[in-house]
Coordinates of C-alpha atoms in Angstrom, one line a residue:
Chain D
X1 CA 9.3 2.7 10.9
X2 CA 8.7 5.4 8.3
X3 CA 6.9 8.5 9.0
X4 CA 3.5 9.0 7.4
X5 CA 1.0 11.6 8.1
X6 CA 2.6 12.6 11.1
X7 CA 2.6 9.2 12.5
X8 CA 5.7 6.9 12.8
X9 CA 3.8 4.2 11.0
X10 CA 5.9 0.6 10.7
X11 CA 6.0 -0.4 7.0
X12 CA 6.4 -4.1 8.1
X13 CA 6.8 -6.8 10.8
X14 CA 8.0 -9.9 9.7
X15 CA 8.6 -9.5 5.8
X16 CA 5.7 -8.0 3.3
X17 CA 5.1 -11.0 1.4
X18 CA 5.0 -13.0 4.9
X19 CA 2.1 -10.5 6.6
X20 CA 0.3 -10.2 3.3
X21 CA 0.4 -14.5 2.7
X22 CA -1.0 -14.2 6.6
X23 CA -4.0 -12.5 5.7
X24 CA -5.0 -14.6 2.9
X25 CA -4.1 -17.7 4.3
X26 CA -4.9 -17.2 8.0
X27 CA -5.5 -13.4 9.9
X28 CA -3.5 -10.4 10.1
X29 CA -3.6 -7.5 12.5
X30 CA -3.0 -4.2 11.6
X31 CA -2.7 -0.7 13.5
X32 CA -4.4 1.5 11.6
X33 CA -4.7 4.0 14.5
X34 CA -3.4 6.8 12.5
X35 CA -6.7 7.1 10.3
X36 CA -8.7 10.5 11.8
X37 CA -12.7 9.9 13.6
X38 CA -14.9 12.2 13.1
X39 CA -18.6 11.9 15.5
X40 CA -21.4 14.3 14.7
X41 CA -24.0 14.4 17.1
X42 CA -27.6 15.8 17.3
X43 CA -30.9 16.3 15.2
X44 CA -29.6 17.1 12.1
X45 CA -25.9 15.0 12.4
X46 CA -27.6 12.8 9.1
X47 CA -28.5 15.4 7.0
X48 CA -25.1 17.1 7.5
X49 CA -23.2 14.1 6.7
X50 CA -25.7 13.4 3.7
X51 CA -24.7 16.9 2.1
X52 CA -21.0 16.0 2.6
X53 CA -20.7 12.5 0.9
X54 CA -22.1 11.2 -2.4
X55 CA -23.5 8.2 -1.6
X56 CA -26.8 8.4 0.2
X57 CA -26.1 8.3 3.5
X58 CA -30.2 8.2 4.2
X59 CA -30.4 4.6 3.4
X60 CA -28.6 3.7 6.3
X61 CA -30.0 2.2 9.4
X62 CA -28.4 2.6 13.3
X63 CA -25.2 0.1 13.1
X64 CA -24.9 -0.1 9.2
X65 CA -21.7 1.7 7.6
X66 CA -21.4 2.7 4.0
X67 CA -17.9 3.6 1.6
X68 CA -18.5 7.2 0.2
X69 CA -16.5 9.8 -1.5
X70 CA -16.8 13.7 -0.4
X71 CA -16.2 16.0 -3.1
X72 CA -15.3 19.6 -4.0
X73 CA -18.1 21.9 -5.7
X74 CA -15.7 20.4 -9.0
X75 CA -17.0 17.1 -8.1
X76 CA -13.6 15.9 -7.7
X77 CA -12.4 13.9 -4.6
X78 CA -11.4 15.4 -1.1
X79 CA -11.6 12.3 0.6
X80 CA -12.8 8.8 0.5
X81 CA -14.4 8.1 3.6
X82 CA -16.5 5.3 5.6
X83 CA -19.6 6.7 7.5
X84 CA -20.9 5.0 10.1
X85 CA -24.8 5.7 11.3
X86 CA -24.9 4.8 15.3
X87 CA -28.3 6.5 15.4
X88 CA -30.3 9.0 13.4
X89 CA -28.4 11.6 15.7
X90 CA -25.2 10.1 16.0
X91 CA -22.6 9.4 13.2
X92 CA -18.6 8.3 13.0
X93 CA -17.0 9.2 9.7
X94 CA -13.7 7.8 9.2
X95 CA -11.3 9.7 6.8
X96 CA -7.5 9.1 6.0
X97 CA -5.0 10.4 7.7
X98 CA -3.6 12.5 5.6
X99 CA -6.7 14.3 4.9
X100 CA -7.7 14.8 8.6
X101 CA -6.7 18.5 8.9
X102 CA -8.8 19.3 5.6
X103 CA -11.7 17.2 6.7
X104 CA -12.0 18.4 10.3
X105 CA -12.3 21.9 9.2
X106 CA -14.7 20.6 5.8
X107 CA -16.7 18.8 8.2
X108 CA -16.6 21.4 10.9
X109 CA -18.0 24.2 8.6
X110 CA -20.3 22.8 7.6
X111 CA -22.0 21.5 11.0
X112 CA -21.3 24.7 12.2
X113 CA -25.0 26.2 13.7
X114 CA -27.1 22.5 12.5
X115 CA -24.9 20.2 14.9
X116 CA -22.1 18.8 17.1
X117 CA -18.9 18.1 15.8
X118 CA -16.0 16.1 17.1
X119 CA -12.3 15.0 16.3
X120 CA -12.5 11.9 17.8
X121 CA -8.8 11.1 15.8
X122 CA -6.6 11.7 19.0
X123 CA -8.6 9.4 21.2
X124 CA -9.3 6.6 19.5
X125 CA -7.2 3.3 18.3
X126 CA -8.2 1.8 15.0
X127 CA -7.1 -1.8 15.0
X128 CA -8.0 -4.3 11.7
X129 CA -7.6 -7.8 12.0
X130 CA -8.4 -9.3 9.0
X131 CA -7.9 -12.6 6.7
X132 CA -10.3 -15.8 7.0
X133 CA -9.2 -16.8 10.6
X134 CA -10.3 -13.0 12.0
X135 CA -13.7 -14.3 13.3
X136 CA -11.4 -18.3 15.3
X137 CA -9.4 -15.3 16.6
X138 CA -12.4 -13.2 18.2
X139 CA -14.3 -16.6 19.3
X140 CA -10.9 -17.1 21.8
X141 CA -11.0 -13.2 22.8
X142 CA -14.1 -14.2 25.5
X143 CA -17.2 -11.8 26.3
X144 CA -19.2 -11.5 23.5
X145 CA -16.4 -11.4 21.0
X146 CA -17.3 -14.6 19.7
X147 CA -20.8 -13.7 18.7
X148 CA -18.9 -10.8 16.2
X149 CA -19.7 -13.7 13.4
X150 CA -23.3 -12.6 13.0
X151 CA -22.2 -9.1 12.3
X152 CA -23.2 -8.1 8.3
X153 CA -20.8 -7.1 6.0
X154 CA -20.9 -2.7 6.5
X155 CA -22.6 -3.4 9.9
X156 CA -20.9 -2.5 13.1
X157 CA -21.6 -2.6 16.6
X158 CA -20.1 -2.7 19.8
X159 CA -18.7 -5.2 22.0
X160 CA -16.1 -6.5 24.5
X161 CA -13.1 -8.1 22.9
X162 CA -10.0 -9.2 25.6
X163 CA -12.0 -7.1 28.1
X164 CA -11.5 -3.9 26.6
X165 CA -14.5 -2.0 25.4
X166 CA -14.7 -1.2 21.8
X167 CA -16.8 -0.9 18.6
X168 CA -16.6 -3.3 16.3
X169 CA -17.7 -3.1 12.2
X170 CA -17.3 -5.7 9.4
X171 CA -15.2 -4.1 7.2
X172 CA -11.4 -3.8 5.6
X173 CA -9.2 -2.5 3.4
X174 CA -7.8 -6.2 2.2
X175 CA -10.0 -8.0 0.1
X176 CA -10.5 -10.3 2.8
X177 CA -13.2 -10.8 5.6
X178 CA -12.9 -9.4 8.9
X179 CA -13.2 -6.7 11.3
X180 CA -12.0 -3.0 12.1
X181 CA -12.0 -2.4 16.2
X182 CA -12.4 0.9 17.1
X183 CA -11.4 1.3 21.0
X184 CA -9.7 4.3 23.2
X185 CA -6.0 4.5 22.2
X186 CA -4.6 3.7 25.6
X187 CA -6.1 0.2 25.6
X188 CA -5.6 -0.3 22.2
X189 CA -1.8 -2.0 23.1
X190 CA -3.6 -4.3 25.6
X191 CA -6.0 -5.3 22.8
X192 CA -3.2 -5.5 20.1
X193 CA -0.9 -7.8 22.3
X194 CA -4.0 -10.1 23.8
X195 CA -5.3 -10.9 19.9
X196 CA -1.9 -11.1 18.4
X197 CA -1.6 -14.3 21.7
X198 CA -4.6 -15.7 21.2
X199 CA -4.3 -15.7 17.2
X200 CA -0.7 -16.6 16.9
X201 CA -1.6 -20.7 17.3
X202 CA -4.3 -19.9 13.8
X203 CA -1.7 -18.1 12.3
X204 CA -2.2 -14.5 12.9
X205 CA 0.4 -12.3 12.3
X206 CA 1.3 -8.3 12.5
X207 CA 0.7 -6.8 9.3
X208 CA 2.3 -3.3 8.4
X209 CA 1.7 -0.5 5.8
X210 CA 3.7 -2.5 3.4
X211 CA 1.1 -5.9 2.8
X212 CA -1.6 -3.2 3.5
X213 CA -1.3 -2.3 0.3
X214 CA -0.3 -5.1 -1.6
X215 CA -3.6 -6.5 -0.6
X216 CA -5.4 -3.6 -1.1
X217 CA -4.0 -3.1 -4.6
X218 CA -4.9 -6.9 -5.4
X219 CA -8.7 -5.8 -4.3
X220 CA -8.7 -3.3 -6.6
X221 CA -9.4 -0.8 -3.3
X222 CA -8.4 2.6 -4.1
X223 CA -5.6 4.3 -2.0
X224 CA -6.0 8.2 -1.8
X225 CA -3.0 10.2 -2.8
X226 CA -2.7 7.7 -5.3
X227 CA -5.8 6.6 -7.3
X228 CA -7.5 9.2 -6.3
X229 CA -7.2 13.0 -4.9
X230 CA -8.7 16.6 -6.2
X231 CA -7.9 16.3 -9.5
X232 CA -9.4 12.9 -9.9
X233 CA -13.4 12.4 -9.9
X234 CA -15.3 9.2 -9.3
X235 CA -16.6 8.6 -12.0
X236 CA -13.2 8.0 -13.9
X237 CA -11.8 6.5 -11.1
X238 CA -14.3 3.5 -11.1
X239 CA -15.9 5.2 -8.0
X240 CA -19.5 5.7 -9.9
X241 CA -21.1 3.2 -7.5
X242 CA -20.9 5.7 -4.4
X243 CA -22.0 9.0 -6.5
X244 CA -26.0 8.8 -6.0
X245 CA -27.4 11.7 -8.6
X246 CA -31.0 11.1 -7.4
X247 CA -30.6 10.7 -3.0
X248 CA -32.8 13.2 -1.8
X249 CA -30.1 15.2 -0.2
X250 CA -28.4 18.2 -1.9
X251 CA -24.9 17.3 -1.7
X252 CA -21.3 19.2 -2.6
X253 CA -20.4 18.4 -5.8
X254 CA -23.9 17.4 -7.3
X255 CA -24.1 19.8 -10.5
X256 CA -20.4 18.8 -11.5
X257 CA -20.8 15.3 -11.2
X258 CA -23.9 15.3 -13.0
X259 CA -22.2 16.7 -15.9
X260 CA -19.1 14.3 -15.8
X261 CA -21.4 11.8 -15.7
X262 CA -23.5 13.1 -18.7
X263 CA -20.4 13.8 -20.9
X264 CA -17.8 10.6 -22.6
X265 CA -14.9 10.6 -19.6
X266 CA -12.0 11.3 -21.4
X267 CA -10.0 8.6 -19.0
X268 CA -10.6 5.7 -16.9
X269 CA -8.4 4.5 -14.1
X270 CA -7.9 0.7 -15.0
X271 CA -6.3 -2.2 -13.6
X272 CA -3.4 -3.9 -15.9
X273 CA -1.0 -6.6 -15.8
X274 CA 3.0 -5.8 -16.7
X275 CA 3.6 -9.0 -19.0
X276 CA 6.9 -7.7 -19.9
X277 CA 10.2 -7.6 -17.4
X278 CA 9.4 -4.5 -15.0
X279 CA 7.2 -3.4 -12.1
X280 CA 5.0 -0.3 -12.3
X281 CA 5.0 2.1 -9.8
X282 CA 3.4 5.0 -8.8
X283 CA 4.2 8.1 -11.0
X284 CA 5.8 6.1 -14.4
X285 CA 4.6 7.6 -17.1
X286 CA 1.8 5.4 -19.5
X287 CA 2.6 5.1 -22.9
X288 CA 0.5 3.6 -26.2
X289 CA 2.4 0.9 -28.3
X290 CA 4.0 3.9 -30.2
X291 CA 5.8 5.0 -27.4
X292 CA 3.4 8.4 -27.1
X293 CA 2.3 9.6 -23.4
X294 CA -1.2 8.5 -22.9
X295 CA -1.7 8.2 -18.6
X296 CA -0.4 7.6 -15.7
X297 CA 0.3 4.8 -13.3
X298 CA -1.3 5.0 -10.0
X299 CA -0.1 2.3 -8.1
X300 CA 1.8 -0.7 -8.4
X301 CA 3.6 -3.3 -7.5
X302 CA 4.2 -7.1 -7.3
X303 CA 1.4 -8.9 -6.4
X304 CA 2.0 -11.8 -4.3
X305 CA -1.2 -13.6 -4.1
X306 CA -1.9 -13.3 -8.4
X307 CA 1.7 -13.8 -9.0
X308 CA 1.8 -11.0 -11.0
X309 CA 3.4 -7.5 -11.2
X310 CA 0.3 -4.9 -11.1
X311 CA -1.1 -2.1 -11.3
X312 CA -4.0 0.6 -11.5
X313 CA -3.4 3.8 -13.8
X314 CA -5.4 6.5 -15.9
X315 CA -5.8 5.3 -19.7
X316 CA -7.9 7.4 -22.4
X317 CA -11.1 5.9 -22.5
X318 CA -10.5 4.5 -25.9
X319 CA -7.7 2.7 -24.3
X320 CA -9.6 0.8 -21.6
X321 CA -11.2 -2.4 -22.6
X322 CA -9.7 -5.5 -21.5
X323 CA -6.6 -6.7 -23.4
X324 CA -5.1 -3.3 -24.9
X325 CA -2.0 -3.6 -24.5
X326 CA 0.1 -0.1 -24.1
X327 CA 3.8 0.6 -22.4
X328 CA 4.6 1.4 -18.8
X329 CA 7.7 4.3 -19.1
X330 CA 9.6 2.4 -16.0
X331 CA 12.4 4.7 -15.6
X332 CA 13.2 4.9 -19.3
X333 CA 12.4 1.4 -20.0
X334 CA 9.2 0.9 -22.1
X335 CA 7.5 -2.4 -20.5
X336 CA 4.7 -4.1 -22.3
X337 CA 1.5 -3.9 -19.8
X338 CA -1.9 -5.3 -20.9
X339 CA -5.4 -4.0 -19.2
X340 CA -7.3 -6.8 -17.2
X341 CA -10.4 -7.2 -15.8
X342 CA -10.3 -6.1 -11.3
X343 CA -10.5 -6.7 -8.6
X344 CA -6.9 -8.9 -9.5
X345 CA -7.8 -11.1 -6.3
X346 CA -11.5 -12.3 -5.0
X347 CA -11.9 -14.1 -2.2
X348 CA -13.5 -17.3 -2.8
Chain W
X1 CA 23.9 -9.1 10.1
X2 CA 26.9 -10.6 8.3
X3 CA 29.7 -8.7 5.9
X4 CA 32.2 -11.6 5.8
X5 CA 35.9 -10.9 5.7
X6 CA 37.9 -10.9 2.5
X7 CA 35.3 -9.2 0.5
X8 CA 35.3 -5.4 -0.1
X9 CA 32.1 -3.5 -0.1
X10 CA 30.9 -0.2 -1.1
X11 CA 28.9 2.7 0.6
X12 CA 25.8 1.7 -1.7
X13 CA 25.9 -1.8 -0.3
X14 CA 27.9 -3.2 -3.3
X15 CA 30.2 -6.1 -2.7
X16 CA 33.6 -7.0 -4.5
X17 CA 34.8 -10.3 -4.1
X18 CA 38.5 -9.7 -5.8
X19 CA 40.1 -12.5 -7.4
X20 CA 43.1 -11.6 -9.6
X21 CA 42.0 -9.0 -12.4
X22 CA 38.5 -10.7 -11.9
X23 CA 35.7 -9.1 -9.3
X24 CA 32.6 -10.6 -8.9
X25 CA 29.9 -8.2 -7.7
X26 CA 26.6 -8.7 -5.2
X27 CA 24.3 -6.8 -3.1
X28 CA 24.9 -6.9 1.0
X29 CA 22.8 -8.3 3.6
X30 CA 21.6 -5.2 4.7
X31 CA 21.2 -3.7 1.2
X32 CA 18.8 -7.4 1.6
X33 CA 17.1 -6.1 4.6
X34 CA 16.5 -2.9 3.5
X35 CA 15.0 -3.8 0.2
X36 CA 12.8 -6.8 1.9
X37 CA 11.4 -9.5 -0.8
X38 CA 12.9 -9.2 -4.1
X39 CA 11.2 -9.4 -7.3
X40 CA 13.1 -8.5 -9.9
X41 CA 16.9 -8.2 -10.8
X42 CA 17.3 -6.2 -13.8
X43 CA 20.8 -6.4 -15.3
X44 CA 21.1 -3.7 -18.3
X45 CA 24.8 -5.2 -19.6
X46 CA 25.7 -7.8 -21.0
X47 CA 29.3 -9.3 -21.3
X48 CA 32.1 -7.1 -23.5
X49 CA 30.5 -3.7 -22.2
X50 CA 33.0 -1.8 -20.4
X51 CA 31.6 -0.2 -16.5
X52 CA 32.6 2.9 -14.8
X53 CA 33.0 2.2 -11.5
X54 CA 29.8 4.6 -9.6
X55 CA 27.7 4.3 -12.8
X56 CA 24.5 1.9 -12.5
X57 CA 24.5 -1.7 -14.2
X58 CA 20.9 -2.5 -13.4
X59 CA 18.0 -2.4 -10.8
X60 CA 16.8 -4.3 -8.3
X61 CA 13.3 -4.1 -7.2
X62 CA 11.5 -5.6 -3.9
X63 CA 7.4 -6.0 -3.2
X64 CA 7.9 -1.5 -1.9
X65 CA 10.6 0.0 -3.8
X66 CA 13.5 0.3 -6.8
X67 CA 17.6 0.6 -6.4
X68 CA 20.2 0.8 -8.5
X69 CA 22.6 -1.6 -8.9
X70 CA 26.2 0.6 -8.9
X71 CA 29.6 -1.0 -10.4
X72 CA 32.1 -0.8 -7.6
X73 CA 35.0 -0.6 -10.1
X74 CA 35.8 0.4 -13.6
X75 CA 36.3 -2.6 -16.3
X76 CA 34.8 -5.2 -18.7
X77 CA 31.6 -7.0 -18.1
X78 CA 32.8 -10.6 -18.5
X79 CA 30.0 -12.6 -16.9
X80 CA 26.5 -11.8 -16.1
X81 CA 24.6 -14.3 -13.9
X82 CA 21.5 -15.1 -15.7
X83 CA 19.8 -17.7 -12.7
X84 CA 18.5 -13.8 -11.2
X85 CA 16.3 -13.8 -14.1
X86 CA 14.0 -16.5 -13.3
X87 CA 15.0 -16.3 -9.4
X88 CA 15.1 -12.9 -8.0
X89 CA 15.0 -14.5 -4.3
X90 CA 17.9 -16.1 -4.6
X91 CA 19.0 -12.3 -3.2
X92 CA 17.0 -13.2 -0.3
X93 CA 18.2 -16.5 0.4
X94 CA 21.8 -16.4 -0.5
X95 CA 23.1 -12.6 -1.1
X96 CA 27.0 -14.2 -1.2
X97 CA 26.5 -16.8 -3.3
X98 CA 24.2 -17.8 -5.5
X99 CA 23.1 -14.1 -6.3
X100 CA 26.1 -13.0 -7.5
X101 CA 25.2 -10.7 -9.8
X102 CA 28.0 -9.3 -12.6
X103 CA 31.8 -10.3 -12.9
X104 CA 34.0 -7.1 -13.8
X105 CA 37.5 -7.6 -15.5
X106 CA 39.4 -4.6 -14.3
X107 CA 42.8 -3.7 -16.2
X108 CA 43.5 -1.9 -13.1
X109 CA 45.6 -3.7 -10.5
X110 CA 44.4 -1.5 -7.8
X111 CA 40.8 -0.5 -8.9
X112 CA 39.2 -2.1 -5.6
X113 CA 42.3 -0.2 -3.1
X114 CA 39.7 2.3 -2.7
X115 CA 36.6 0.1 -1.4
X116 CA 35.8 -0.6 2.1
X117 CA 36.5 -3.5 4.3
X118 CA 34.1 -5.3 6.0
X119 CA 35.0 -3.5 9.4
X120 CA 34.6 0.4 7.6
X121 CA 31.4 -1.2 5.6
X122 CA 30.0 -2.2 9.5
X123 CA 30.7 1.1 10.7
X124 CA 29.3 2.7 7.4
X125 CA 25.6 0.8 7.9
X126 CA 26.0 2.0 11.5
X127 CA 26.1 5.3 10.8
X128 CA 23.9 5.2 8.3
X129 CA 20.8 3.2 10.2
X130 CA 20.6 5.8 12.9

């Protein structure tokens, strides 16, 4: 167990490359309980949420979810967040833990006087079971569990899994399918220990913080704190996709962004292979074949499905098309590294 | 968790099998544990460079974090087991054996005197797991 945000969070179970083979190869569950719930309620919940986030939330119908950033006026990155649109006057945001403090009182101020607002963190469980056995696990967990299969990717609703009411959405932090089961924390260990029986004959295994983010890293999906924070924008961070210049909502961060977008970005985060002997991590300096400091890495790490050490890190744009080769500064060692195309692993 | 008898060990998790002037040199089960799945043994000397015993021959790395590798005792590198390059989990599967990692040729008769046995190296992890 290590500490993390506050939480005693376990780092793994059974082994790292064990839970994270699991969820390729079969289902893992994960307690991802510590991530903080936002609800805002009342008339004008969407357009409050749709000022705080750079997607457009407004495209959203009742029981669809949608990945955003929220930025700063700098149009750099407070949070990535998913919102969740229950009904035109009822939304969940989910943010990460370690930006829950920041968030609450973000997204506090700014409902202030147009809606409700609710930490919802302290109540509620946050269970993921993912890998491509998640949906033979929920057909065994009775009610209407099984039917969770017709759920669309980003859609959520809610259901009765193991008799324990909860709200289920299609969606992950793996690269594989499956679900994220949002349910009051004190019947979230019922729920944990009933799925982990039922899905132990498929396979299914507990999967800690550890294989969370191998498998995130081999999707490519970003990990805040390290690929992304406040000094970090979207747009350089491969995050364009979420940052919607023409919604019809106003929105924090607009003018900046517009401009970042407008200008050449001086760096890109990338994704790159280390083909020399070495393992990027987070922090090591990036370095171009002459040895100068050009970026940094991100994050990094063996991955186990690829095979390969990885990593994602800030190049100069100039630097950034697939095959430049540079140096990763491991400790003093300079390790040959080449950029490659992401997400490292796609599920087929 | 298993520290066999006979060996020596270290407070970084070092062991010392002593044989003569010779002592070979691994990692310990629980330095295994803590690490989890290795991927990497990096061993920066190579045979004929002299050690200092506390000074770092290499690193080891696992799927979540790095470690030094420490010399237990001053001397000559004199073999270097080159299987860890293509098989870092042999430390996994066989942290006594097989992943052996360095063999130091000490001039002096006492150099490992001052290590643990496997009795202080238990009480050592003890103390320093809670």
């Amino acid at each position: 167990m290590v500490p993390f945000a506050g939480w005693e969070m376990p780092i793994q179970y059974t082994g790292i490359v064990d839970e994270h083979q699991a969820v390729r190869t079969a289902a893992g569950i994960f307690d991802v309980s510590h991530m903080g719930e936002l609800e805002l309620r009342g008339e004008h919940a969407a357009a409050v949420v749709d000022y705080l986030v750079t997607n457009d939330a407004s495209k959203l119908v009742d029981g669809q979810a949608m990945y955003t950033c929220a930025c700063n006026e700098k149009g750099t990155i407070l949070d990535d967040l998913i919102v969740y649109r229950a009904a035109q006057d009822r939304w969940l945001v989910v943010c990460n833990a370690s930006n829950r403090e920041k968030m609450v009182a973000h997204f506090a101020k700014a409902a202030k006087d147009h809606c409700e607002f609710f930490d919802r963190s302290d109540e509620t469980a946050l269970v993921a079971l993912q890998g491509p056995k998640a949906f033979d696990v929920l057909d065994k967990a009775g009610g209407d569990a099984a039917k969770l299969r017709e759920l669309k990717s980003f859609h959520f609703r809610d259901a009765v899994i193991c008799n324990v009411r909860c709200t289920v959405a299609r969606t992950g932090y793996t690269g594989e399918d499956g679900v994220e089961i949002f349910c009051p924390w004190n019947d979230a260990p019922a729920l944990w220990d009933q799925l982990l029986e039922l899905g132990a004959p498929l396979g299914l295994k507990p999967a800690g913080l550890g294989a969370r983010d191998t498998l995130r890293l081999e999707a490519r999906l970003s990990l805040y704190g390290n690929d992304i924070d406040e000094t970090t924008n979207p747009i350089e961070a491969g995050l364009g996709w979420v940052v919607k210049l023409d919604k019809a909502s106003p929105f924090i961060g607009k003018e900046a962004l517009a401009a970042i977008k407008a200008a050449p970005l001086p760096r890109k985060l990338v994704g790159f292979e280390v083909t020399g002997r070495g393992i990027a991590r987070h922090g090591y300096p990036l370095r171009d074949m002459d040895g100068k400091e050009v970026g940094v890495c991100t994050s990094g790490g063996p991955g186990p499905t690829v095979g390969k050490n990885i990593g994602l890190g800030y190049l100069p744009a100039e630097m950034t098309a697939v095959g430049t080769k540079f140096l990763v500064d491991c400790r003093g060692k300079n390790v040959e590294a080449v950029v490659v195309k992401t997400p490292f692993y796609k599920r087929s | 968790m298993e520290f066999p008898a006979g060996l020596k060990y270290t407070k970084d998790h070092e062991w010392a099998k002593v044989d003569g002037n010779r002592i070979t040199v691994g990692i310990t089960a629980f330095a295994v544990e803590q690490l989890g799945d290795i991927t990497l043994v990096n061993i920066d000397v190579k045979v004929g460079d002299e050690l200092t015993a506390g000074k770092a021959f290499g690193t080891i790395e696992s799927v979540k974090t790095l470690s030094d590798l420490f010399a237990p005792v001053s001397g000559k590198v004199v073999e270097v087991n080159k299987d860890l390059d293509g098989k870092p989990e042999l430390v996994n599967e066989d942290p006594y054996g097989k992943a052996w990692m360095i063999v130091i040729e000490t001039s002096d008769p006492n150099a490992a005197a001052q290590l643990l046995d496997e009795k202080s190296y238990a009480e050592h992890v003890q103390a320093s797991s809670h």
